[in-house]
Amino acid sequence: MRHKVHGRRLGRSTAHRGALRKNLVADLLTFEQITTTEAKARTIRPEAEKMITLAKRSLAKAGEQPEAVIHARRIAAARLPGIRTTEAEDGTFENIDVVRKLFDEIAPRYATRPGGYTRLVKIGRRPGDNADMAVVMLVND
């Protein structure tokens, strides 16, 4: 029985699990939609919501406490990988700063929303190993 056992192990060591979480949250913030297994999606969803809330609260304090914004950016930078490389339609590669995108694009979009920034949609089972798959996406506001 798993009484009072918090979190999912996902068949990985502690360090591997932490790196997986950071990378999946960074991918969600970068691409705004990812397809993964349902267990991984349920694991990263609260963390992504907390990162958006951190950025949103720091933007609300930007006028009276500029040091709060710097502190929040440092917290986000410690919890997320720095840069994601994406491929554009024309085949060129572009570096995206995850923290900058979180604070400059995503947080202002949800400034008036009280929570619930992500949506989890189950899409069936993966053909190879029959794992439950899901899409995690940022909701449009």
PDB file of C-alpha atoms in Angstrom:
ATOM      1  CA  MET A   1       0.000   0.000   0.000  1.00  0.00           C
ATOM      2  CA  ARG A   2       1.193   3.505  -0.839  1.00  0.00           C
ATOM      3  CA  HIS A   3      -0.194   5.348   2.158  1.00  0.00           C
ATOM      4  CA  LYS A   4       1.278   8.841   2.544  1.00  0.00           C
ATOM      5  CA  VAL A   5       3.687   8.319  -0.359  1.00  0.00           C
ATOM      6  CA  HIS A   6       3.859  11.475  -2.444  1.00  0.00           C
ATOM      7  CA  GLY A   7       4.791  11.598  -6.123  1.00  0.00           C
ATOM      8  CA  ARG A   8       5.557   9.111  -8.853  1.00  0.00           C
ATOM      9  CA  ARG A   9       8.880   7.368  -9.342  1.00  0.00           C
ATOM     10  CA  LEU A  10       8.434   6.828 -13.094  1.00  0.00           C
ATOM     11  CA  GLY A  11      10.943   3.966 -13.053  1.00  0.00           C
ATOM     12  CA  ARG A  12      13.917   6.322 -12.704  1.00  0.00           C
ATOM     13  CA  SER A  13      16.509   7.318 -10.154  1.00  0.00           C
ATOM     14  CA  THR A  14      16.059  10.546  -8.200  1.00  0.00           C
ATOM     15  CA  ALA A  15      18.461  12.591 -10.328  1.00  0.00           C
ATOM     16  CA  HIS A  16      17.036  11.240 -13.588  1.00  0.00           C
ATOM     17  CA  ARG A  17      13.501  11.972 -12.400  1.00  0.00           C
ATOM     18  CA  GLY A  18      14.413  15.549 -11.490  1.00  0.00           C
ATOM     19  CA  ALA A  19      16.081  16.149 -14.841  1.00  0.00           C
ATOM     20  CA  LEU A  20      13.078  14.673 -16.642  1.00  0.00           C
ATOM     21  CA  ARG A  21      10.711  16.986 -14.785  1.00  0.00           C
ATOM     22  CA  LYS A  22      12.808  20.078 -15.514  1.00  0.00           C
ATOM     23  CA  ASN A  23      13.090  19.223 -19.192  1.00  0.00           C
ATOM     24  CA  LEU A  24       9.401  18.429 -19.626  1.00  0.00           C
ATOM     25  CA  VAL A  25       8.329  21.662 -17.898  1.00  0.00           C
ATOM     26  CA  ALA A  26      10.789  23.626 -20.049  1.00  0.00           C
ATOM     27  CA  ASP A  27       9.433  21.956 -23.196  1.00  0.00           C
ATOM     28  CA  LEU A  28       5.870  22.751 -22.149  1.00  0.00           C
ATOM     29  CA  LEU A  29       6.743  26.413 -21.607  1.00  0.00           C
ATOM     30  CA  THR A  30       8.697  26.563 -24.865  1.00  0.00           C
ATOM     31  CA  PHE A  31       6.294  24.782 -27.208  1.00  0.00           C
ATOM     32  CA  GLU A  32       3.107  25.385 -25.146  1.00  0.00           C
ATOM     33  CA  GLN A  33       1.982  21.819 -25.883  1.00  0.00           C
ATOM     34  CA  ILE A  34       3.683  18.438 -25.432  1.00  0.00           C
ATOM     35  CA  THR A  35       2.647  14.820 -25.896  1.00  0.00           C
ATOM     36  CA  THR A  36       3.871  12.403 -23.239  1.00  0.00           C
ATOM     37  CA  THR A  37       2.676   9.528 -21.101  1.00  0.00           C
ATOM     38  CA  GLU A  38      -0.188  10.209 -18.740  1.00  0.00           C
ATOM     39  CA  ALA A  39       1.933   9.541 -15.636  1.00  0.00           C
ATOM     40  CA  LYS A  40       4.582  12.063 -16.728  1.00  0.00           C
ATOM     41  CA  ALA A  41       1.884  14.579 -17.649  1.00  0.00           C
ATOM     42  CA  ARG A  42       0.271  14.296 -14.224  1.00  0.00           C
ATOM     43  CA  THR A  43       3.684  14.720 -12.616  1.00  0.00           C
ATOM     44  CA  ILE A  44       4.727  17.894 -14.436  1.00  0.00           C
ATOM     45  CA  ARG A  45       1.383  19.674 -14.493  1.00  0.00           C
ATOM     46  CA  PRO A  46       1.543  21.100 -10.923  1.00  0.00           C
ATOM     47  CA  GLU A  47       5.151  22.191 -11.411  1.00  0.00           C
ATOM     48  CA  ALA A  48       4.322  24.063 -14.599  1.00  0.00           C
ATOM     49  CA  GLU A  49       1.401  25.775 -12.884  1.00  0.00           C
ATOM     50  CA  LYS A  50       3.666  26.834  -9.996  1.00  0.00           C
ATOM     51  CA  MET A  51       6.224  28.307 -12.390  1.00  0.00           C
ATOM     52  CA  ILE A  52       3.559  30.362 -14.172  1.00  0.00           C
ATOM     53  CA  THR A  53       2.166  31.530 -10.821  1.00  0.00           C
ATOM     54  CA  LEU A  54       5.670  32.530  -9.677  1.00  0.00           C
ATOM     55  CA  ALA A  55       6.154  34.628 -12.810  1.00  0.00           C
ATOM     56  CA  LYS A  56       2.665  36.112 -12.621  1.00  0.00           C
ATOM     57  CA  ARG A  57       3.037  37.180  -8.985  1.00  0.00           C
ATOM     58  CA  SER A  58       6.408  38.774  -9.663  1.00  0.00           C
ATOM     59  CA  LEU A  59       4.916  40.818 -12.501  1.00  0.00           C
ATOM     60  CA  ALA A  60       2.193  42.025 -10.150  1.00  0.00           C
ATOM     61  CA  LYS A  61       4.881  43.238  -7.704  1.00  0.00           C
ATOM     62  CA  ALA A  62       7.045  44.819 -10.416  1.00  0.00           C
ATOM     63  CA  GLY A  63       5.962  48.385  -9.654  1.00  0.00           C
ATOM     64  CA  GLU A  64       6.605  48.558  -5.938  1.00  0.00           C
ATOM     65  CA  GLN A  65       9.272  45.855  -5.514  1.00  0.00           C
ATOM     66  CA  PRO A  66      11.656  45.526  -8.472  1.00  0.00           C
ATOM     67  CA  GLU A  67      13.893  43.220  -6.441  1.00  0.00           C
ATOM     68  CA  ALA A  68      11.010  40.714  -6.213  1.00  0.00           C
ATOM     69  CA  VAL A  69      11.075  40.326  -9.990  1.00  0.00           C
ATOM     70  CA  ILE A  70      14.806  39.622  -9.962  1.00  0.00           C
ATOM     71  CA  HIS A  71      14.384  37.130  -7.141  1.00  0.00           C
ATOM     72  CA  ALA A  72      11.562  35.330  -8.965  1.00  0.00           C
ATOM     73  CA  ARG A  73      13.618  35.154 -12.174  1.00  0.00           C
ATOM     74  CA  ARG A  74      16.499  33.631 -10.227  1.00  0.00           C
ATOM     75  CA  ILE A  75      14.189  31.034  -8.668  1.00  0.00           C
ATOM     76  CA  ALA A  76      12.809  30.161 -12.102  1.00  0.00           C
ATOM     77  CA  ALA A  77      16.313  29.961 -13.559  1.00  0.00           C
ATOM     78  CA  ALA A  78      17.321  27.541 -10.814  1.00  0.00           C
ATOM     79  CA  ARG A  79      14.324  25.293 -11.482  1.00  0.00           C
ATOM     80  CA  LEU A  80      14.399  25.343 -15.300  1.00  0.00           C
ATOM     81  CA  PRO A  81      17.034  24.659 -17.948  1.00  0.00           C
ATOM     82  CA  GLY A  82      18.336  27.872 -19.476  1.00  0.00           C
ATOM     83  CA  ILE A  83      17.990  27.529 -23.233  1.00  0.00           C
ATOM     84  CA  ARG A  84      15.972  25.337 -25.571  1.00  0.00           C
ATOM     85  CA  THR A  85      16.967  24.925 -29.219  1.00  0.00           C
ATOM     86  CA  THR A  86      14.066  24.637 -31.649  1.00  0.00           C
ATOM     87  CA  GLU A  87      13.939  24.101 -35.383  1.00  0.00           C
ATOM     88  CA  ALA A  88      11.961  26.558 -37.482  1.00  0.00           C
ATOM     89  CA  GLU A  89       9.956  25.669 -40.595  1.00  0.00           C
ATOM     90  CA  ASP A  90      12.796  26.743 -42.891  1.00  0.00           C
ATOM     91  CA  GLY A  91      15.268  24.379 -41.210  1.00  0.00           C
ATOM     92  CA  THR A  92      17.146  26.966 -39.167  1.00  0.00           C
ATOM     93  CA  PHE A  93      17.730  26.522 -35.458  1.00  0.00           C
ATOM     94  CA  GLU A  94      16.717  29.071 -32.868  1.00  0.00           C
ATOM     95  CA  ASN A  95      17.696  29.337 -29.199  1.00  0.00           C
ATOM     96  CA  ILE A  96      14.818  30.175 -26.854  1.00  0.00           C
ATOM     97  CA  ASP A  97      15.476  31.406 -23.324  1.00  0.00           C
ATOM     98  CA  VAL A  98      12.868  29.572 -21.259  1.00  0.00           C
ATOM     99  CA  VAL A  99      12.872  31.995 -18.312  1.00  0.00           C
ATOM    100  CA  ARG A 100      12.566  35.029 -20.579  1.00  0.00           C
ATOM    101  CA  LYS A 101       9.639  33.459 -22.441  1.00  0.00           C
ATOM    102  CA  LEU A 102       7.964  32.564 -19.134  1.00  0.00           C
ATOM    103  CA  PHE A 103       8.197  36.097 -17.748  1.00  0.00           C
ATOM    104  CA  ASP A 104       7.773  38.121 -20.953  1.00  0.00           C
ATOM    105  CA  GLU A 105       5.168  36.125 -22.904  1.00  0.00           C
ATOM    106  CA  ILE A 106       3.399  33.521 -20.796  1.00  0.00           C
ATOM    107  CA  ALA A 107       2.908  35.283 -17.434  1.00  0.00           C
ATOM    108  CA  PRO A 108       1.325  38.470 -18.890  1.00  0.00           C
ATOM    109  CA  ARG A 109      -1.107  36.301 -20.841  1.00  0.00           C
ATOM    110  CA  TYR A 110      -2.475  34.835 -17.591  1.00  0.00           C
ATOM    111  CA  ALA A 111      -2.337  38.032 -15.507  1.00  0.00           C
ATOM    112  CA  THR A 112      -6.083  38.041 -14.820  1.00  0.00           C
ATOM    113  CA  ARG A 113      -6.590  34.284 -14.667  1.00  0.00           C
ATOM    114  CA  PRO A 114      -6.772  32.926 -11.080  1.00  0.00           C
ATOM    115  CA  GLY A 115      -5.262  29.519 -11.935  1.00  0.00           C
ATOM    116  CA  GLY A 116      -5.725  26.499 -14.155  1.00  0.00           C
ATOM    117  CA  TYR A 117      -3.162  27.419 -16.800  1.00  0.00           C
ATOM    118  CA  THR A 118      -2.736  23.907 -18.192  1.00  0.00           C
ATOM    119  CA  ARG A 119      -5.040  21.330 -19.707  1.00  0.00           C
ATOM    120  CA  LEU A 120      -4.447  17.576 -19.825  1.00  0.00           C
ATOM    121  CA  VAL A 121      -6.162  15.671 -22.646  1.00  0.00           C
ATOM    122  CA  LYS A 122      -5.949  11.892 -22.807  1.00  0.00           C
ATOM    123  CA  ILE A 123      -5.337  10.653 -26.350  1.00  0.00           C
ATOM    124  CA  GLY A 124      -5.390   6.890 -26.006  1.00  0.00           C
ATOM    125  CA  ARG A 125      -2.649   4.303 -25.917  1.00  0.00           C
ATOM    126  CA  ARG A 126       0.756   4.236 -27.592  1.00  0.00           C
ATOM    127  CA  PRO A 127       1.030   1.429 -30.160  1.00  0.00           C
ATOM    128  CA  GLY A 128       4.487   0.200 -29.125  1.00  0.00           C
ATOM    129  CA  ASP A 129       4.024  -0.506 -25.434  1.00  0.00           C
ATOM    130  CA  ASN A 130       0.340   0.282 -24.840  1.00  0.00           C
ATOM    131  CA  ALA A 131       1.159   3.181 -22.476  1.00  0.00           C
ATOM    132  CA  ASP A 132      -1.578   5.730 -21.765  1.00  0.00           C
ATOM    133  CA  MET A 133      -0.712   8.926 -23.632  1.00  0.00           C
ATOM    134  CA  ALA A 134      -1.805  12.490 -22.937  1.00  0.00           C
ATOM    135  CA  VAL A 135      -1.302  15.991 -24.295  1.00  0.00           C
ATOM    136  CA  VAL A 136      -0.433  18.744 -21.810  1.00  0.00           C
ATOM    137  CA  MET A 137      -1.104  22.224 -23.150  1.00  0.00           C
ATOM    138  CA  LEU A 138      -1.312  25.775 -21.950  1.00  0.00           C
ATOM    139  CA  VAL A 139      -4.886  26.991 -22.165  1.00  0.00           C
ATOM    140  CA  ASN A 140      -5.731  29.905 -24.456  1.00  0.00           C
ATOM    141  CA  ASP A 141      -6.984  32.914 -22.603  1.00  0.00           C
TER     142      ASP A 141
END
